[in-house]
XYZ file of C-alpha atoms in Angstrom:
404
model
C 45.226 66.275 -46.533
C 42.652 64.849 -44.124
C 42.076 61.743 -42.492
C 39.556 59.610 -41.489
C 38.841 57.341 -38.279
C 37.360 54.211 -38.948
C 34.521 53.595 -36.810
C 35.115 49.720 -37.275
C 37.845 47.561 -35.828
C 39.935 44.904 -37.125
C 38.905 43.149 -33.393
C 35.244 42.823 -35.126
C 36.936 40.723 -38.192
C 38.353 37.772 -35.949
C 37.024 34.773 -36.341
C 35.114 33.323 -33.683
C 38.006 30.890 -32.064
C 40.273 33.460 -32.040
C 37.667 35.612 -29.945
C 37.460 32.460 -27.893
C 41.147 32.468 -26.749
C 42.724 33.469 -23.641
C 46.361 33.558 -22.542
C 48.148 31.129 -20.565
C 47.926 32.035 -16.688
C 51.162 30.134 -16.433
C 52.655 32.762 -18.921
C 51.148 35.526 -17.354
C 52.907 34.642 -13.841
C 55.808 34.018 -15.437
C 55.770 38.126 -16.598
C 55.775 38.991 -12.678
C 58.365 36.335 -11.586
C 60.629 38.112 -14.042
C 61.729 40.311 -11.320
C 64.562 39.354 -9.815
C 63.356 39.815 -6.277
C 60.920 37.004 -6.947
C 61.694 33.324 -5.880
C 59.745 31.784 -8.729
C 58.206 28.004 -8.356
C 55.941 28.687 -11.484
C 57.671 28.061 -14.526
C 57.804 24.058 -15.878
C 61.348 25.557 -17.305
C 64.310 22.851 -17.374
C 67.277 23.315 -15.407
C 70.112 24.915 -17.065
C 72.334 23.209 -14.918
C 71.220 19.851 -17.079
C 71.936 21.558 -20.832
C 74.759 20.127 -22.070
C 76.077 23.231 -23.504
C 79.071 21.769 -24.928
C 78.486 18.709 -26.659
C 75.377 21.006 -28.354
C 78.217 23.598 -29.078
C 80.369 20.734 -30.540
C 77.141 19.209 -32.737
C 75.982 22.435 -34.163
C 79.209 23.070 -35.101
C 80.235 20.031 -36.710
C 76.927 20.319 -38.735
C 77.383 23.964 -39.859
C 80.886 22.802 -40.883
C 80.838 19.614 -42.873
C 77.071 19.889 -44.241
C 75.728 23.279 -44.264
C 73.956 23.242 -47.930
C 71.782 21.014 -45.886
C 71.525 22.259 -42.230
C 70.525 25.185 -43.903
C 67.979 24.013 -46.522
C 64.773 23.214 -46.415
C 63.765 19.428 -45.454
C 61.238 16.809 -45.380
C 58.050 17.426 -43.745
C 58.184 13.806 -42.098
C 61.964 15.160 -40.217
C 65.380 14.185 -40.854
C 65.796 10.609 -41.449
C 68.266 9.716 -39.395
C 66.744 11.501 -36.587
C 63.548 9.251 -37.294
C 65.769 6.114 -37.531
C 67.772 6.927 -33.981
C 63.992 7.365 -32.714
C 63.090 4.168 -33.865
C 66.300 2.236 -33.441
C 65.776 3.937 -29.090
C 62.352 2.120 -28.987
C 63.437 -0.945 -29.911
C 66.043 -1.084 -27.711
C 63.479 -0.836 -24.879
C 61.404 -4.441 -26.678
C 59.049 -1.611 -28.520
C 58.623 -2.552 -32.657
C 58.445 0.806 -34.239
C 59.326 1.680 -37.574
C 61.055 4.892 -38.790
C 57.662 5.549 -41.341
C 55.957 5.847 -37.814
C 58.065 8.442 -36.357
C 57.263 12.385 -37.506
C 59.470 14.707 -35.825
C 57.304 18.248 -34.850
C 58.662 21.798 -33.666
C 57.821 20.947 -29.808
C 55.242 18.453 -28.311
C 53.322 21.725 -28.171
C 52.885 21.253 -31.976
C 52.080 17.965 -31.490
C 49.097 18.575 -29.510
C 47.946 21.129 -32.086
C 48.053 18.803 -34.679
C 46.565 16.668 -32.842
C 43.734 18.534 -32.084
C 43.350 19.622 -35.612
C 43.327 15.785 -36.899
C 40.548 14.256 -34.240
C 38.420 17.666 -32.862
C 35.717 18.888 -34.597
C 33.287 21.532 -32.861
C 31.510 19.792 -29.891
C 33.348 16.652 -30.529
C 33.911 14.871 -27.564
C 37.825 14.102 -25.666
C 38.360 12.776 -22.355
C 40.833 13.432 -19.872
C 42.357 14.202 -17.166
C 41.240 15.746 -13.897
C 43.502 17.947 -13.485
C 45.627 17.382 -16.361
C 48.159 19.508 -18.116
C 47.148 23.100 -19.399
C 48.873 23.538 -22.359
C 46.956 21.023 -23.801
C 43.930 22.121 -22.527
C 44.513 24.786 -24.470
C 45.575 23.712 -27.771
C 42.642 21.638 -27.836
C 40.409 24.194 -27.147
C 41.056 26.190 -29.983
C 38.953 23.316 -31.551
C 36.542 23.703 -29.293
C 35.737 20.154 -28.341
C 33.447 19.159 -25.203
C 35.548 17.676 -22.333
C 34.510 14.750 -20.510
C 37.277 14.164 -17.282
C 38.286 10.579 -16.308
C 38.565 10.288 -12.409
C 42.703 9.685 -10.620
C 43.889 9.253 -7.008
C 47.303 9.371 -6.270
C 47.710 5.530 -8.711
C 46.534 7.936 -12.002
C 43.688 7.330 -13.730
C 41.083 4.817 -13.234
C 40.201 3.291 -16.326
C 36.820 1.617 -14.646
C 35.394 5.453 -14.582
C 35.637 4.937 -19.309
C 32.162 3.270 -19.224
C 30.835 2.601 -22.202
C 28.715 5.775 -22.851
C 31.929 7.975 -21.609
C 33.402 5.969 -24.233
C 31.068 5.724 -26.546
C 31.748 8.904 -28.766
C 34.700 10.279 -27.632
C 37.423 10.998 -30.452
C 40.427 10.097 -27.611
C 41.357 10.428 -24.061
C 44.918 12.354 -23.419
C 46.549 11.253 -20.754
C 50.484 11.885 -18.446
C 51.252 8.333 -17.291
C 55.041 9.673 -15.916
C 55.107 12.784 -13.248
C 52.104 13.829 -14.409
C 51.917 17.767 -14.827
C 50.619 19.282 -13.008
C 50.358 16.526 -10.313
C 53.619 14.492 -10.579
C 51.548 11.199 -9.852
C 52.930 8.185 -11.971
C 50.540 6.029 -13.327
C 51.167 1.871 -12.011
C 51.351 -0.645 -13.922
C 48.087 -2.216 -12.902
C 45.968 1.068 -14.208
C 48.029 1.564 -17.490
C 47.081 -2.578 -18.079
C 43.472 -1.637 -17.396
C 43.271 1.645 -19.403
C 44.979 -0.100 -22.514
C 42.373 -2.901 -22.805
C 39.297 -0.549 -21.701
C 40.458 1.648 -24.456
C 40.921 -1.116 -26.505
C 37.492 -2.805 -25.942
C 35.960 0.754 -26.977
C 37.932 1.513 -29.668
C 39.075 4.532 -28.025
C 42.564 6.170 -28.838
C 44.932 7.231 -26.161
C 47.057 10.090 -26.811
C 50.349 9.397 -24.521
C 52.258 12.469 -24.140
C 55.752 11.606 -22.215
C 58.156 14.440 -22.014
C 59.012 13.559 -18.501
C 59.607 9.471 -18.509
C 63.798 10.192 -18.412
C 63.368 11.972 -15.744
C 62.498 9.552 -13.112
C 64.823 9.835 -10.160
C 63.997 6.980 -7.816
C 61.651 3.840 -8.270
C 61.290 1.160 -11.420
C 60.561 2.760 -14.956
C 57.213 1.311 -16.240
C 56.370 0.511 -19.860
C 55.190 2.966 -22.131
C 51.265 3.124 -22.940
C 52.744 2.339 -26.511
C 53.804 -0.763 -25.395
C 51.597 -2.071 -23.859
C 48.504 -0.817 -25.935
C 50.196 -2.450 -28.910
C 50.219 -5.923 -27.002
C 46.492 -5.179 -26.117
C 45.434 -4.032 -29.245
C 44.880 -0.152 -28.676
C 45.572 2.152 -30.448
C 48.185 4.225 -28.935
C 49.553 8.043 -30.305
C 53.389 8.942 -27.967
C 54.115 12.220 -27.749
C 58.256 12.860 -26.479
C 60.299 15.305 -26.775
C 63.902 16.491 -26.325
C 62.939 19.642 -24.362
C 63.787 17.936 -21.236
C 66.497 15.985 -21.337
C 68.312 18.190 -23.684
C 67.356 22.056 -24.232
C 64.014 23.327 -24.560
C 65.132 25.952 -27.105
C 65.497 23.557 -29.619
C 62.096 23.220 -30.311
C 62.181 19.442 -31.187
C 59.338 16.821 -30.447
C 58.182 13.737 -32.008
C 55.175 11.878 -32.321
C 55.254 7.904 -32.724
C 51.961 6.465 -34.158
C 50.615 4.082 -37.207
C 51.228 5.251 -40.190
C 47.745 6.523 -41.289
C 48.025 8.779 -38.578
C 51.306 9.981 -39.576
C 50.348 10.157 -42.557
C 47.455 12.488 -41.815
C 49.765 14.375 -39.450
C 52.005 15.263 -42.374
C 49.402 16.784 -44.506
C 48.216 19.134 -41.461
C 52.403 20.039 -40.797
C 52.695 20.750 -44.358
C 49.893 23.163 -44.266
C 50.954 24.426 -40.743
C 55.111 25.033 -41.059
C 56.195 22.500 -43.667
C 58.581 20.844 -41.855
C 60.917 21.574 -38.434
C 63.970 23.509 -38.365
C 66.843 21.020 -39.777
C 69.399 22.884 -38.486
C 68.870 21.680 -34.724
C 67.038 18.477 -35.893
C 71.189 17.326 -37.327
C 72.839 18.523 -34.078
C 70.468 16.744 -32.148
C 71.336 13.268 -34.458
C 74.993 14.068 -34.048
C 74.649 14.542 -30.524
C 72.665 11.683 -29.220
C 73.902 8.900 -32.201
C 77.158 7.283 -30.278
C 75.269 7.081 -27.006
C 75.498 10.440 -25.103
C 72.236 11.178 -24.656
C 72.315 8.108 -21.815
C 75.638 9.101 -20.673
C 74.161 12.373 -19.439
C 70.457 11.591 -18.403
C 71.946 10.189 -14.896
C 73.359 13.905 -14.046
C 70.308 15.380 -15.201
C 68.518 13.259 -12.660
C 70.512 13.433 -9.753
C 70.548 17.166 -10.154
C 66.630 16.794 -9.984
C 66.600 14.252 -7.438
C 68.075 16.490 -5.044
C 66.620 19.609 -5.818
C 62.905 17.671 -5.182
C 64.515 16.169 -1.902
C 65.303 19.993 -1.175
C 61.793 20.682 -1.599
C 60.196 18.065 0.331
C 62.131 18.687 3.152
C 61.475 22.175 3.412
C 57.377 21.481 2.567
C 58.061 18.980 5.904
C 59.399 21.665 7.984
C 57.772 24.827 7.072
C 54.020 23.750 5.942
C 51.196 23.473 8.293
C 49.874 19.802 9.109
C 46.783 20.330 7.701
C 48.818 20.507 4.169
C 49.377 17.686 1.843
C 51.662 17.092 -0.925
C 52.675 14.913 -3.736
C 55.879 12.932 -3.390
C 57.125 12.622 -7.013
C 59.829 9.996 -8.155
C 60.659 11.842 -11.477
C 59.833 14.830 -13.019
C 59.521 18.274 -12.206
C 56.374 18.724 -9.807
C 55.092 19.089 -6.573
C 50.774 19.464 -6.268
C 50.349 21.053 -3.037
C 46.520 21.193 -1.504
C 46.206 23.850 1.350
C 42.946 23.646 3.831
C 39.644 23.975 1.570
C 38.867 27.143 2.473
C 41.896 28.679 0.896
C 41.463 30.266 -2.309
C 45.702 30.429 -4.442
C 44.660 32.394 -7.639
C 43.106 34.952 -4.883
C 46.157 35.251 -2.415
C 48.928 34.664 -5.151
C 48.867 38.933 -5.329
C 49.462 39.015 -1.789
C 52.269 35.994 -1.548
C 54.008 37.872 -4.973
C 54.011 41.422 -2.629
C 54.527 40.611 0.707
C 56.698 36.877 0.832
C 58.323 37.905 -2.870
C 57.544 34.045 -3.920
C 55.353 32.775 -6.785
C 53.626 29.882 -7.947
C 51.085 28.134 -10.274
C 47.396 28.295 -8.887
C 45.622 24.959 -9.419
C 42.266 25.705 -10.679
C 43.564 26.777 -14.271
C 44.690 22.246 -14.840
C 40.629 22.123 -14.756
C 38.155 21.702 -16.831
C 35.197 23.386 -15.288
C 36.834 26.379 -13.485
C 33.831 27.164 -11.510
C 33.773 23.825 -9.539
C 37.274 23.367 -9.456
C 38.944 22.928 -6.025
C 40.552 26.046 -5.104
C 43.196 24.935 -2.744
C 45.642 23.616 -5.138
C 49.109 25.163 -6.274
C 51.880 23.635 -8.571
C 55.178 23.845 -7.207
C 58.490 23.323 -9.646
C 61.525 22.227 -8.225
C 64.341 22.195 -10.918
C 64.813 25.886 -11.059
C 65.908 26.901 -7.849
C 68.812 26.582 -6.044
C 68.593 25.011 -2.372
C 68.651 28.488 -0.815
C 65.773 30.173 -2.134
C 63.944 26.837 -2.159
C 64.590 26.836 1.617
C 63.549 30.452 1.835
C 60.675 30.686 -0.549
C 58.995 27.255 1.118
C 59.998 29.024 4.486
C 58.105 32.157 3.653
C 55.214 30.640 1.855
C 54.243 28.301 4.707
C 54.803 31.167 6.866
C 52.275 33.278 5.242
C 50.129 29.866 4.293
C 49.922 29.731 8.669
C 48.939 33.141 9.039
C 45.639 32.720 7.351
């Protein structure tokens, strides 16, 4: 018997967006920080110290023992209801007027943003945001392949005067981090989310509001969601959250908060994407946040992340030249470090992984336009890390950071 080579390859059979795809650079660092000799400040992972590994024990459990026909089944594509309702009922609480028909629970916020994209992007299709703003997204989006227009922030977030009216004009949205922005961990004031709600709502323009990191503020006075205020200004306003951080990331749940048609639409594209979210960990989640734990344990969760940033700072303080600067987030999980200008972090990240045995996120990939993006950026993440090797791997770092 013989066989034959094909001189064709499946490669040639893609289609042309999957050609178009690249991998995360955040994921690839994350491949070399998995050596254990590596202090890693890459990785926008969670603390474990903040899962609450029994009360999720207790939930799953209790699920898997008194309803199981329906854990296990299949479910609705919209989530579980009760889920939906808590969701609801938690907004309202805060003065927000949602109703459960406007909640869709999603596998992730990451599956939010690809629905998302899916609903507003066509090819060439215009979205603003964020300069920098948070890759993940970037990349979701681009698998739509939309043309980016960037809004201009200082360290107050974005300034809504920079949405003139031909920016404006026709975009499909602007997607935007109002609390510890990643990659920046700038909070937006009140004064620019009350100008970027009524610009947006004199233009018609959308705002996508992704907020996976508003429990997480440590020091300072929460501000209103984008939802809530759009809704008093008349924008329209799509919230992204998410239980990834403030309960476990592993179980995949998100939601998405937004008027109905847009739910509605939303639905359709799940259906034809995963049919619905895992049911299993959308009950434990109801059973473990409906009697009020959830806001029993956010304040450990941020004092554990209060002090790990204050760990951080200081050591940034003492160990970083002068001619350094550095975020000073009150929530959240990052630091955005710039180095002089003439320092180049995806090119010496080899040589910091080798010879200090410390990694971290290189700015330039949060950009649109890599080419003229600054080059003397790097993300730091805090929450990892135990006070130690954040002492050490800052030490090292600005060590090496001095020698160039």
């Amino acid at each position: 018997m013989t066989t034959t080579t094909s001189i064709f390859k499946v490669e040639d059979k893609f289609s042309q967006r999957a050609k178009n795809l690249t991998g995360s650079v955040i994921r690839e660092i994350l491949k070399v920080t998995e050596r254990p000799d590596v202090i890693s400040f890459a990785g926008g992972l969670p603390s474990p110290k903040g899962f609450p590994k029994k009360e999720l024990l207790d939930a799953f459990t209790k699920v898997l023992t008194d309803n199981p026909e329906s854990a296990l089944q299949y479910g609705p594509t919209e989530g579980y209801r009760p889920l939906r309702e808590w969701i609801a009922q938690d907004f309202a609480k805060r003065g927000v007027k949602v109703a459960t028909e406007e909640v869709l629970i999603v596998s992730g916020s990451q599956q939010a943003l690809d629905l998302i994209g899916k609903l507003f992007i066509d090819d060439d299709a215009k979205i603003l945001v964020e300069s920098p703003s948070y890759l993940g997204a970037l990349q979701s989006f681009s698998v739509q392949n939309p043309r980016y227009d960037t809004v201009a922030t200082d360290e107050y977030g974005i300034i809504a005067e920079d949405i003139t009216p031909e920016k404006a004009a026709d975009a499909r949205f602007i997607y935007v981090l109002p609390n510890f922005q990643n990659p920046t961990g700038i909070t937006m004031t009140l004064e620019r989310r009350q100008a970027l709600v009524e610009t947006c709502a004199k233009y018609g323009l959308p705002i996508i509001e992704d907020d996976p990191y508003g429990e997480l503020r440590f020091e300072g006075e929460h501000q209103p969601s984008l939802l809530d205020l759009g809704r008093q200004a008349g924008a329209t306003v799509i919230r992204m959250g998410s239980f990834s951080k403030v309960l476990a990331p592993g179980l995949r749940i998100g939601f998405v908060v937004a008027p109905v048609d847009v739910i509605n639409k939303l639905v359709q594209l799940k259906q034809a994407t995963d049919l619905h979210t895992q049911t299993v960990s959308q009950m434990a989640i109801y059973e473990a946040v409906k009697d009020g734990f959830l806001y029993q344990h956010l304040p450990t969760v941020r004092e554990l992340y209060r002090k790990q940033c204050g760990y951080m700072l200081d050591a940034l303080s003492e160990h970083f030249p002068e001619n350094c600067t550095w975020t000073k987030p009150t929530g959240g999980m990052f630091i955005w470090v710039s180095l002089p200008e003439q320092i180049d972090t995806t090119a010496i990240l080899p040589q910091v992984v080798e010879q200090c045995k410390v990694a971290y996120v290189p700015g330039m990939p949060f950009y649109i336009d890599h080419d003229k993006a600054p080059k003397n950026n790097l993300r730091l993440s805090f929450v990892t890390v135990s006070e130690d090797k954040i002492r050490d791997g800052i030490s090292k770092l600005g060590s090496f950071i001095k020698s160039l």
